[in-house]
């Protein structure tokens, strides 16, 4: 039995993970569940799974659960936990990832903001504590699945992007998009923040940075192609020119299960089987970088390195929250991020303090751009 702590249990990845775990109760047990603020859903999950530990990060004092950000770390480092599934959204998931890796756990990571904010620190925590990082993000799971049994290192990755709900819209229409339009993703059903990130293509920039850190490749070796059907999750090129791809209908259940079992696989009856004849055409097109400027802003921050990716991520979190709250139009999101990055005084991302202070400053500068 592998014992799982699930952080962010009430979200899209959290509930999908519980669905996967319920089909594999013979192999996994849930020992900890931590949610953000949804007390009612957490109570139902606790009744169904009876974990040894449960907590609500943003709960009231009378919610009946331990509360506070430190509960994430508490759950992630428990001795009765082997695998930490980090499905928290945003930089709030960073401490738990670092602590779990430091405590020698496997971290099945959906929380890509963790790697973008502090990729080098995460790698160092894994080395120091003997922990292991396995991506849940579908593109990165695809890359891992294509690379893990190879005798040579990959030389180029091509991550696929659905293109989001505005793939075919002209620039002016995109700039004026409403919240409801941005939340209407064509192929994936996800939490609000990542859905908006998919519409701006910030998500793909975060994923390029995530791939850079996970697979130790330079930015020039990480490309992106738009693939509206979301069936090919990534291509991986090897030095001899051979290219492997991982394919399947868009469902997070496969990458979640794989992150739990890697490098082994378990039979899963809950996932529809891919049929190339009925599965529809597979098409590919270039990213419209000029019309979706957040992508280049994000990858530029990645290339700049140091604390710039942390600043990009923090400013993006603030801008997306403001868009979702109706405070700024869709077209302002890249402008707010750019303002924060213009005011970012880059430093090395070699300590948690440096990363946190870049994160805090970028949040202030993003706020300032909106007042
Ligand atoms: P959701 O918004 O659906 O869920 C987020 C989860 O995080 C919820 O359980 C929420 O709790 C919790 N949470 C929010 N803020 C905090 C906080 N400050 N401290 C602790 N917990 C918090 O997001 P998704 O499940 O869609 O995404 C989760 C992560 O996975 C993101 O990093 C995303 O980029 C990544 N990801 C998601 C994919 C998807 O298909 N959804 C695909 C690939 C990556 P509550 O609701 O109780 O407040
Ligand atoms: Mg992805």
Tab-separated table of C-alpha atoms and ligand atoms in Angstrom:
chain	number	residue	atom	x	y	z
A	1	UNK	CA	0.000	0.000	0.000
A	2	UNK	CA	1.323	3.422	-0.961
A	3	UNK	CA	0.069	6.166	1.336
A	4	UNK	CA	-1.070	9.402	-0.292
A	5	UNK	CA	-1.419	12.963	1.005
A	6	UNK	CA	-3.620	15.018	-1.317
A	7	UNK	CA	-3.160	18.787	-1.130
A	8	UNK	CA	-5.882	20.782	-2.881
A	9	UNK	CA	-8.353	17.899	-2.597
A	10	UNK	CA	-11.386	20.066	-3.401
A	11	UNK	CA	-10.203	21.346	-6.778
A	12	UNK	CA	-10.418	19.943	-10.280
A	13	UNK	CA	-7.198	17.906	-10.044
A	14	UNK	CA	-7.969	17.034	-6.406
A	15	UNK	CA	-11.373	15.527	-7.156
A	16	UNK	CA	-10.065	13.787	-10.302
A	17	UNK	CA	-7.269	12.304	-8.184
A	18	UNK	CA	-9.796	10.926	-5.693
A	19	UNK	CA	-11.673	9.367	-8.632
A	20	UNK	CA	-8.454	7.661	-9.776
A	21	UNK	CA	-7.636	6.536	-6.222
A	22	UNK	CA	-11.114	5.073	-5.763
A	23	UNK	CA	-10.434	2.714	-8.691
A	24	UNK	CA	-7.093	1.703	-7.164
A	25	UNK	CA	-7.972	1.214	-3.515
A	26	UNK	CA	-6.013	-2.048	-3.574
A	27	UNK	CA	-2.769	-0.128	-4.110
A	28	UNK	CA	-3.225	3.273	-2.453
A	29	UNK	CA	-4.696	4.657	0.727
A	30	UNK	CA	-5.390	8.293	1.505
A	31	UNK	CA	-3.732	9.352	4.757
A	32	UNK	CA	-4.111	13.127	4.470
A	33	UNK	CA	-6.499	15.535	2.757
A	34	UNK	CA	-5.953	19.304	2.749
A	35	UNK	CA	-8.293	21.783	1.058
A	36	UNK	CA	-8.227	25.558	0.640
A	37	UNK	CA	-11.552	26.959	1.827
A	38	UNK	CA	-14.288	24.518	0.818
A	39	UNK	CA	-15.247	23.088	4.218
A	40	UNK	CA	-18.411	21.356	3.032
A	41	UNK	CA	-16.662	19.390	0.291
A	42	UNK	CA	-13.738	18.530	2.556
A	43	UNK	CA	-16.181	17.151	5.160
A	44	UNK	CA	-17.707	14.859	2.526
A	45	UNK	CA	-14.272	13.690	1.413
A	46	UNK	CA	-13.207	13.007	4.995
A	47	UNK	CA	-16.381	10.979	5.582
A	48	UNK	CA	-15.682	8.926	2.456
A	49	UNK	CA	-11.937	8.403	2.902
A	50	UNK	CA	-11.360	8.599	6.674
A	51	UNK	CA	-7.803	9.990	6.385
A	52	UNK	CA	-5.559	10.124	9.469
A	53	UNK	CA	-5.125	13.884	8.918
A	54	UNK	CA	-7.297	16.544	7.324
A	55	UNK	CA	-7.040	20.327	7.300
A	56	UNK	CA	-8.544	23.458	5.771
A	57	UNK	CA	-5.923	26.114	4.957
A	58	UNK	CA	-8.319	29.032	4.897
A	59	UNK	CA	-10.904	27.753	7.360
A	60	UNK	CA	-12.661	29.670	10.168
A	61	UNK	CA	-11.690	28.927	13.748
A	62	UNK	CA	-14.941	26.984	14.219
A	63	UNK	CA	-14.629	24.920	11.002
A	64	UNK	CA	-13.597	21.794	12.891
A	65	UNK	CA	-10.290	21.343	11.037
A	66	UNK	CA	-6.753	22.516	11.740
A	67	UNK	CA	-6.215	25.680	9.671
A	68	UNK	CA	-3.367	27.761	8.258
A	69	UNK	CA	-0.800	27.477	5.471
A	70	UNK	CA	1.432	25.309	7.644
A	71	UNK	CA	-1.094	22.470	7.486
A	72	UNK	CA	0.052	21.836	3.889
A	73	UNK	CA	3.605	21.253	5.118
A	74	UNK	CA	2.329	19.207	8.057
A	75	UNK	CA	0.456	16.847	5.715
A	76	UNK	CA	3.306	16.736	3.181
A	77	UNK	CA	5.937	15.627	5.691
A	78	UNK	CA	4.002	13.072	7.772
A	79	UNK	CA	5.867	9.813	8.340
A	80	UNK	CA	2.777	7.852	7.231
A	81	UNK	CA	2.852	9.471	3.764
A	82	UNK	CA	4.781	8.089	0.752
A	83	UNK	CA	3.354	10.213	-2.081
A	84	UNK	CA	2.266	13.849	-1.908
A	85	UNK	CA	-0.102	14.902	-4.673
A	86	UNK	CA	0.250	18.673	-4.852
A	87	UNK	CA	-2.914	19.950	-6.552
A	88	UNK	CA	-2.966	23.375	-4.903
A	89	UNK	CA	-3.224	26.308	-7.306
A	90	UNK	CA	-0.588	29.049	-7.319
A	91	UNK	CA	2.625	29.838	-5.468
A	92	UNK	CA	0.817	28.842	-2.234
A	93	UNK	CA	1.898	25.269	-3.002
A	94	UNK	CA	5.645	25.962	-2.891
A	95	UNK	CA	6.487	25.305	0.771
A	96	UNK	CA	4.744	21.936	0.747
A	97	UNK	CA	6.631	20.805	-2.373
A	98	UNK	CA	9.973	21.815	-0.869
A	99	UNK	CA	9.172	20.210	2.486
A	100	UNK	CA	7.931	16.953	0.942
A	101	UNK	CA	11.000	16.597	-1.287
A	102	UNK	CA	13.199	17.442	1.675
A	103	UNK	CA	11.475	14.655	3.620
A	104	UNK	CA	12.206	12.142	0.849
A	105	UNK	CA	8.672	11.837	-0.510
A	106	UNK	CA	7.542	11.387	-4.066
A	107	UNK	CA	5.772	14.579	-5.117
A	108	UNK	CA	3.200	14.097	-7.874
A	109	UNK	CA	3.104	17.707	-8.987
A	110	UNK	CA	0.154	19.404	-10.636
A	111	UNK	CA	1.074	22.723	-9.012
A	112	UNK	CA	3.325	23.979	-11.838
A	113	UNK	CA	3.628	27.416	-10.188
A	114	UNK	CA	5.937	25.709	-7.666
A	115	UNK	CA	8.546	24.931	-10.330
A	116	UNK	CA	8.165	28.248	-12.107
A	117	UNK	CA	8.614	30.179	-8.884
A	118	UNK	CA	11.576	28.248	-7.525
A	119	UNK	CA	12.736	25.576	-9.977
A	120	UNK	CA	16.340	25.514	-8.805
A	121	UNK	CA	15.367	25.361	-5.107
A	122	UNK	CA	12.951	22.519	-5.815
A	123	UNK	CA	15.682	20.530	-7.594
A	124	UNK	CA	18.073	21.205	-4.700
A	125	UNK	CA	15.474	20.086	-2.119
A	126	UNK	CA	14.978	16.823	-4.015
A	127	UNK	CA	18.737	16.196	-4.160
A	128	UNK	CA	19.230	17.010	-0.491
A	129	UNK	CA	16.260	15.076	0.877
A	130	UNK	CA	16.125	12.185	-1.582
A	131	UNK	CA	12.627	13.125	-2.749
A	132	UNK	CA	11.394	12.556	-6.273
A	133	UNK	CA	9.397	14.921	-8.457
A	134	UNK	CA	6.952	13.439	-10.973
A	135	UNK	CA	4.832	15.791	-13.090
A	136	UNK	CA	1.054	15.516	-13.395
A	137	UNK	CA	0.793	18.248	-16.035
A	138	UNK	CA	-0.231	16.279	-19.128
A	139	UNK	CA	2.480	17.626	-21.452
A	140	UNK	CA	5.230	16.938	-18.933
A	141	UNK	CA	3.836	13.524	-18.098
A	142	UNK	CA	3.966	12.848	-21.842
A	143	UNK	CA	7.610	13.927	-21.997
A	144	UNK	CA	8.473	11.768	-18.990
A	145	UNK	CA	6.692	8.776	-20.518
A	146	UNK	CA	8.622	9.246	-23.788
A	147	UNK	CA	12.013	9.755	-22.134
A	148	UNK	CA	12.138	7.535	-19.063
A	149	UNK	CA	13.173	4.282	-20.727
A	150	UNK	CA	15.460	5.776	-23.371
A	151	UNK	CA	19.199	5.270	-23.634
A	152	UNK	CA	19.806	8.847	-24.792
A	153	UNK	CA	18.783	12.247	-23.475
A	154	UNK	CA	16.107	14.102	-25.418
A	155	UNK	CA	17.466	17.072	-27.359
A	156	UNK	CA	14.191	18.891	-28.074
A	157	UNK	CA	10.680	18.959	-26.657
A	158	UNK	CA	7.572	20.156	-28.455
A	159	UNK	CA	4.762	20.799	-25.996
A	160	UNK	CA	1.288	20.954	-27.480
A	161	UNK	CA	-1.200	23.730	-26.656
A	162	UNK	CA	-4.933	23.556	-27.325
A	163	UNK	CA	-4.835	27.255	-28.183
A	164	UNK	CA	-7.584	27.928	-25.647
A	165	UNK	CA	-11.049	29.349	-26.327
A	166	UNK	CA	-9.731	32.299	-28.379
A	167	UNK	CA	-7.487	30.352	-30.770
A	168	UNK	CA	-9.354	31.609	-33.849
A	169	UNK	CA	-10.445	35.040	-32.530
A	170	UNK	CA	-8.910	38.243	-33.884
A	171	UNK	CA	-6.794	40.372	-31.593
A	172	UNK	CA	-9.395	43.040	-30.748
A	173	UNK	CA	-12.051	40.468	-29.917
A	174	UNK	CA	-9.585	38.664	-27.639
A	175	UNK	CA	-8.739	41.882	-25.795
A	176	UNK	CA	-12.418	42.438	-24.978
A	177	UNK	CA	-13.226	38.831	-23.998
A	178	UNK	CA	-15.516	38.366	-20.989
A	179	UNK	CA	-14.956	36.132	-17.969
A	180	UNK	CA	-17.592	33.669	-19.183
A	181	UNK	CA	-15.886	33.463	-22.581
A	182	UNK	CA	-12.459	32.944	-21.016
A	183	UNK	CA	-13.803	30.165	-18.777
A	184	UNK	CA	-15.258	28.253	-21.706
A	185	UNK	CA	-12.281	26.002	-22.534
A	186	UNK	CA	-12.722	23.827	-25.631
A	187	UNK	CA	-10.997	20.607	-24.498
A	188	UNK	CA	-10.126	20.646	-20.779
A	189	UNK	CA	-12.351	21.109	-17.727
A	190	UNK	CA	-10.144	22.789	-15.109
A	191	UNK	CA	-10.071	25.312	-12.264
A	192	UNK	CA	-10.717	28.973	-13.078
A	193	UNK	CA	-7.138	30.236	-12.774
A	194	UNK	CA	-5.556	27.694	-15.129
A	195	UNK	CA	-8.484	28.089	-17.540
A	196	UNK	CA	-7.789	31.816	-17.839
A	197	UNK	CA	-4.061	30.994	-18.142
A	198	UNK	CA	-4.949	28.760	-21.077
A	199	UNK	CA	-6.872	31.599	-22.719
A	200	UNK	CA	-3.961	34.084	-22.376
A	201	UNK	CA	-1.397	31.318	-23.120
A	202	UNK	CA	0.308	32.178	-19.807
A	203	UNK	CA	-0.250	28.500	-19.036
A	204	UNK	CA	1.963	27.478	-21.954
A	205	UNK	CA	4.685	29.893	-20.843
A	206	UNK	CA	4.483	28.418	-17.321
A	207	UNK	CA	4.775	24.973	-18.906
A	208	UNK	CA	7.856	25.910	-20.964
A	209	UNK	CA	9.536	27.074	-17.743
A	210	UNK	CA	8.308	23.931	-15.952
A	211	UNK	CA	9.823	21.762	-18.730
A	212	UNK	CA	13.123	23.661	-18.589
A	213	UNK	CA	13.485	22.811	-14.903
A	214	UNK	CA	12.029	19.299	-14.963
A	215	UNK	CA	14.039	18.014	-17.906
A	216	UNK	CA	17.130	20.193	-17.565
A	217	UNK	CA	16.964	21.550	-21.124
A	218	UNK	CA	17.758	25.064	-22.392
A	219	UNK	CA	14.845	27.258	-23.486
A	220	UNK	CA	15.913	26.942	-27.145
A	221	UNK	CA	15.188	23.214	-26.857
A	222	UNK	CA	11.569	23.654	-25.681
A	223	UNK	CA	9.118	24.490	-28.475
A	224	UNK	CA	5.329	24.793	-28.482
A	225	UNK	CA	2.832	23.927	-31.221
A	226	UNK	CA	-0.914	24.527	-31.211
A	227	UNK	CA	-2.906	21.294	-31.460
A	228	UNK	CA	-6.609	22.054	-30.974
A	229	UNK	CA	-7.696	18.446	-30.349
A	230	UNK	CA	-5.398	17.974	-27.297
A	231	UNK	CA	-4.729	14.330	-28.220
A	232	UNK	CA	-0.969	14.464	-28.762
A	233	UNK	CA	0.333	15.754	-25.414
A	234	UNK	CA	3.987	16.264	-26.367
A	235	UNK	CA	6.632	15.319	-28.912
A	236	UNK	CA	10.153	14.421	-27.844
A	237	UNK	CA	13.074	14.519	-30.275
A	238	UNK	CA	16.233	12.484	-29.788
A	239	UNK	CA	19.724	13.209	-31.188
A	240	UNK	CA	19.259	10.777	-34.118
A	241	UNK	CA	16.221	12.794	-35.296
A	242	UNK	CA	13.674	10.240	-34.101
A	243	UNK	CA	10.562	11.813	-32.514
A	244	UNK	CA	8.302	10.076	-29.986
A	245	UNK	CA	4.850	11.307	-28.968
A	246	UNK	CA	2.409	10.358	-26.216
A	247	UNK	CA	-1.221	10.225	-27.277
A	248	UNK	CA	-4.622	9.897	-25.616
A	249	UNK	CA	-7.969	11.626	-25.261
A	250	UNK	CA	-7.780	14.717	-23.041
A	251	UNK	CA	-8.243	13.409	-19.497
A	252	UNK	CA	-6.075	14.104	-16.471
A	253	UNK	CA	-6.717	10.610	-15.101
A	254	UNK	CA	-3.883	9.020	-17.090
A	255	UNK	CA	-1.180	11.499	-16.045
A	256	UNK	CA	-2.402	11.439	-12.425
A	257	UNK	CA	-2.272	7.628	-12.241
A	258	UNK	CA	1.089	7.593	-14.023
A	259	UNK	CA	2.530	10.075	-11.516
A	260	UNK	CA	1.469	7.686	-8.726
A	261	UNK	CA	2.904	4.543	-10.371
A	262	UNK	CA	5.865	5.783	-12.493
A	263	UNK	CA	7.795	4.022	-13.955
A	264	UNK	CA	5.301	1.163	-13.575
A	265	UNK	CA	1.784	1.221	-14.983
A	266	UNK	CA	-1.496	-0.160	-13.675
A	267	UNK	CA	-4.469	-1.246	-15.744
A	268	UNK	CA	-7.228	1.341	-15.476
A	269	UNK	CA	-10.771	0.690	-16.613
A	270	UNK	CA	-11.993	4.244	-16.150
A	271	UNK	CA	-10.198	5.779	-19.115
A	272	UNK	CA	-11.612	5.757	-22.670
A	273	UNK	CA	-9.258	3.951	-25.066
A	274	UNK	CA	-7.862	5.928	-27.968
A	275	UNK	CA	-9.067	4.908	-31.417
A	276	UNK	CA	-7.108	6.556	-34.267
A	277	UNK	CA	-9.898	5.901	-36.787
A	278	UNK	CA	-12.780	7.411	-34.827
A	279	UNK	CA	-10.573	9.774	-32.804
A	280	UNK	CA	-10.725	12.506	-35.437
A	281	UNK	CA	-8.094	14.463	-37.344
A	282	UNK	CA	-4.957	15.665	-35.619
A	283	UNK	CA	-3.983	19.162	-36.718
A	284	UNK	CA	-1.082	21.431	-35.795
A	285	UNK	CA	-0.528	25.138	-36.259
A	286	UNK	CA	1.877	27.815	-34.997
A	287	UNK	CA	1.224	29.814	-31.838
A	288	UNK	CA	-0.089	33.348	-32.573
A	289	UNK	CA	2.517	34.976	-30.369
A	290	UNK	CA	1.706	38.558	-31.418
A	291	UNK	CA	-1.971	38.209	-30.522
A	292	UNK	CA	-1.307	36.412	-27.212
A	293	UNK	CA	1.621	38.443	-25.823
A	294	UNK	CA	1.546	36.811	-22.366
A	295	UNK	CA	3.304	33.767	-23.838
A	296	UNK	CA	6.438	35.652	-24.907
A	297	UNK	CA	6.433	37.743	-21.721
A	298	UNK	CA	6.467	34.537	-19.665
A	299	UNK	CA	9.085	32.705	-21.704
A	300	UNK	CA	11.185	35.893	-21.685
A	301	UNK	CA	11.062	35.862	-17.880
A	302	UNK	CA	12.122	32.224	-17.969
A	303	UNK	CA	15.069	33.025	-20.201
A	304	UNK	CA	16.036	35.949	-17.966
A	305	UNK	CA	16.185	33.451	-15.102
A	306	UNK	CA	16.861	34.244	-11.451
A	307	UNK	CA	13.742	35.540	-9.749
A	308	UNK	CA	12.122	36.756	-13.013
A	309	UNK	CA	9.916	33.633	-13.414
A	310	UNK	CA	8.712	34.062	-9.809
A	311	UNK	CA	7.819	37.679	-10.601
A	312	UNK	CA	6.020	36.651	-13.791
A	313	UNK	CA	4.040	34.006	-11.936
A	314	UNK	CA	3.073	36.316	-9.072
A	315	UNK	CA	2.011	39.170	-11.384
A	316	UNK	CA	0.015	36.729	-13.471
A	317	UNK	CA	-1.790	35.401	-10.368
A	318	UNK	CA	-2.746	38.961	-9.395
A	319	UNK	CA	-3.834	39.941	-12.906
A	320	UNK	CA	-5.925	36.787	-13.382
A	321	UNK	CA	-7.638	37.247	-10.001
A	322	UNK	CA	-8.444	40.858	-10.964
A	323	UNK	CA	-9.831	39.761	-14.334
A	324	UNK	CA	-11.985	37.079	-12.695
A	325	UNK	CA	-13.256	39.686	-10.203
A	326	UNK	CA	-14.247	41.997	-13.061
A	327	UNK	CA	-11.638	44.612	-12.141
A	328	UNK	CA	-9.692	44.603	-15.424
A	329	UNK	CA	-10.514	43.572	-19.002
A	330	UNK	CA	-8.884	40.489	-20.515
A	331	UNK	CA	-6.580	42.610	-22.673
A	332	UNK	CA	-5.049	44.248	-19.589
A	333	UNK	CA	-3.651	40.977	-18.193
A	334	UNK	CA	-0.381	41.063	-20.214
A	335	UNK	CA	0.003	44.810	-19.559
A	336	UNK	CA	-0.237	44.332	-15.804
A	337	UNK	CA	2.323	41.521	-15.922
A	338	UNK	CA	4.649	43.556	-18.101
A	339	UNK	CA	4.464	46.497	-15.700
A	340	UNK	CA	5.452	44.236	-12.806
A	341	UNK	CA	8.342	42.729	-14.776
A	342	UNK	CA	9.564	46.201	-15.833
A	343	UNK	CA	9.864	47.065	-12.137
A	344	UNK	CA	11.406	43.746	-11.168
A	345	UNK	CA	15.005	44.070	-10.031
A	346	UNK	CA	16.309	40.648	-10.949
A	347	UNK	CA	18.375	38.699	-8.499
A	348	UNK	CA	19.526	35.098	-8.198
A	349	UNK	CA	16.782	32.700	-7.117
A	350	UNK	CA	19.152	30.964	-4.723
A	351	UNK	CA	17.172	31.297	-1.501
A	352	UNK	CA	13.563	31.114	-0.469
A	353	UNK	CA	13.874	34.691	0.823
A	354	UNK	CA	14.957	35.976	-2.611
A	355	UNK	CA	12.079	34.162	-4.289
A	356	UNK	CA	9.522	35.342	-1.751
A	357	UNK	CA	10.646	38.940	-1.942
A	358	UNK	CA	10.448	38.888	-5.786
A	359	UNK	CA	6.982	37.332	-5.506
A	360	UNK	CA	5.832	40.001	-3.024
A	361	UNK	CA	7.283	42.912	-5.016
A	362	UNK	CA	5.681	41.681	-8.248
A	363	UNK	CA	2.282	41.420	-6.525
A	364	UNK	CA	2.627	45.043	-5.356
A	365	UNK	CA	3.701	46.260	-8.798
A	366	UNK	CA	0.854	44.382	-10.443
A	367	UNK	CA	-1.609	45.981	-8.013
A	368	UNK	CA	-0.059	49.384	-8.679
A	369	UNK	CA	-0.602	48.892	-12.447
A	370	UNK	CA	-4.338	48.472	-11.792
A	371	UNK	CA	-4.917	51.503	-9.560
B	1	LIG	P1	-8.765	24.429	-8.796
B	1	LIG	O1	-8.949	25.882	-8.700
B	1	LIG	O2	-9.875	23.577	-9.303
B	1	LIG	O3	-8.349	23.836	-7.370
B	1	LIG	C1	-7.387	24.463	-6.582
B	1	LIG	C2	-7.241	23.750	-5.256
B	1	LIG	O4	-6.298	24.474	-4.459
B	1	LIG	C3	-8.533	23.686	-4.458
B	1	LIG	O5	-8.557	22.515	-3.697
B	1	LIG	C4	-8.415	24.906	-3.552
B	1	LIG	O6	-9.168	24.764	-2.357
B	1	LIG	C5	-6.936	24.882	-3.254
B	1	LIG	N1	-6.393	26.184	-2.874
B	1	LIG	C6	-6.594	27.377	-3.454
B	1	LIG	N2	-5.864	28.344	-2.847
B	1	LIG	C7	-5.200	27.721	-1.853
B	1	LIG	C8	-4.305	28.177	-0.845
B	1	LIG	N3	-3.937	29.473	-0.740
B	1	LIG	N4	-3.795	27.265	0.003
B	1	LIG	C9	-4.171	25.970	-0.093
B	1	LIG	N5	-5.004	25.485	-0.998
B	1	LIG	C10	-5.525	26.354	-1.870
B	1	LIG	O7	-7.448	24.212	-9.687
B	1	LIG	P2	-7.018	22.949	-10.555
B	1	LIG	O8	-7.303	21.693	-9.820
B	1	LIG	O9	-7.523	23.092	-11.934
B	1	LIG	O10	-5.438	23.169	-10.632
B	1	LIG	C11	-4.586	22.880	-9.541
B	1	LIG	C12	-3.150	22.976	-10.018
B	1	LIG	O11	-2.942	21.977	-11.023
B	1	LIG	C13	-2.792	24.318	-10.668
B	1	LIG	O12	-1.458	24.614	-10.376
B	1	LIG	C14	-2.928	24.035	-12.152
B	1	LIG	O13	-2.105	24.851	-12.924
B	1	LIG	C15	-2.480	22.583	-12.218
B	1	LIG	N6	-2.990	21.827	-13.348
B	1	LIG	C16	-4.337	21.643	-13.497
B	1	LIG	C17	-4.831	20.913	-14.564
B	1	LIG	C18	-6.293	20.648	-14.701
B	1	LIG	O14	-6.681	19.900	-15.615
B	1	LIG	N7	-7.154	21.186	-13.864
B	1	LIG	C19	-3.925	20.368	-15.590
B	1	LIG	C20	-2.538	20.603	-15.323
B	1	LIG	C21	-2.100	21.310	-14.246
B	1	LIG	P3	-10.717	25.267	-2.160
B	1	LIG	O15	-11.404	25.017	-3.453
B	1	LIG	O16	-11.168	24.399	-1.033
B	1	LIG	O17	-10.646	26.711	-1.802
B	2	LIG	MG1	-0.709	21.210	-19.229
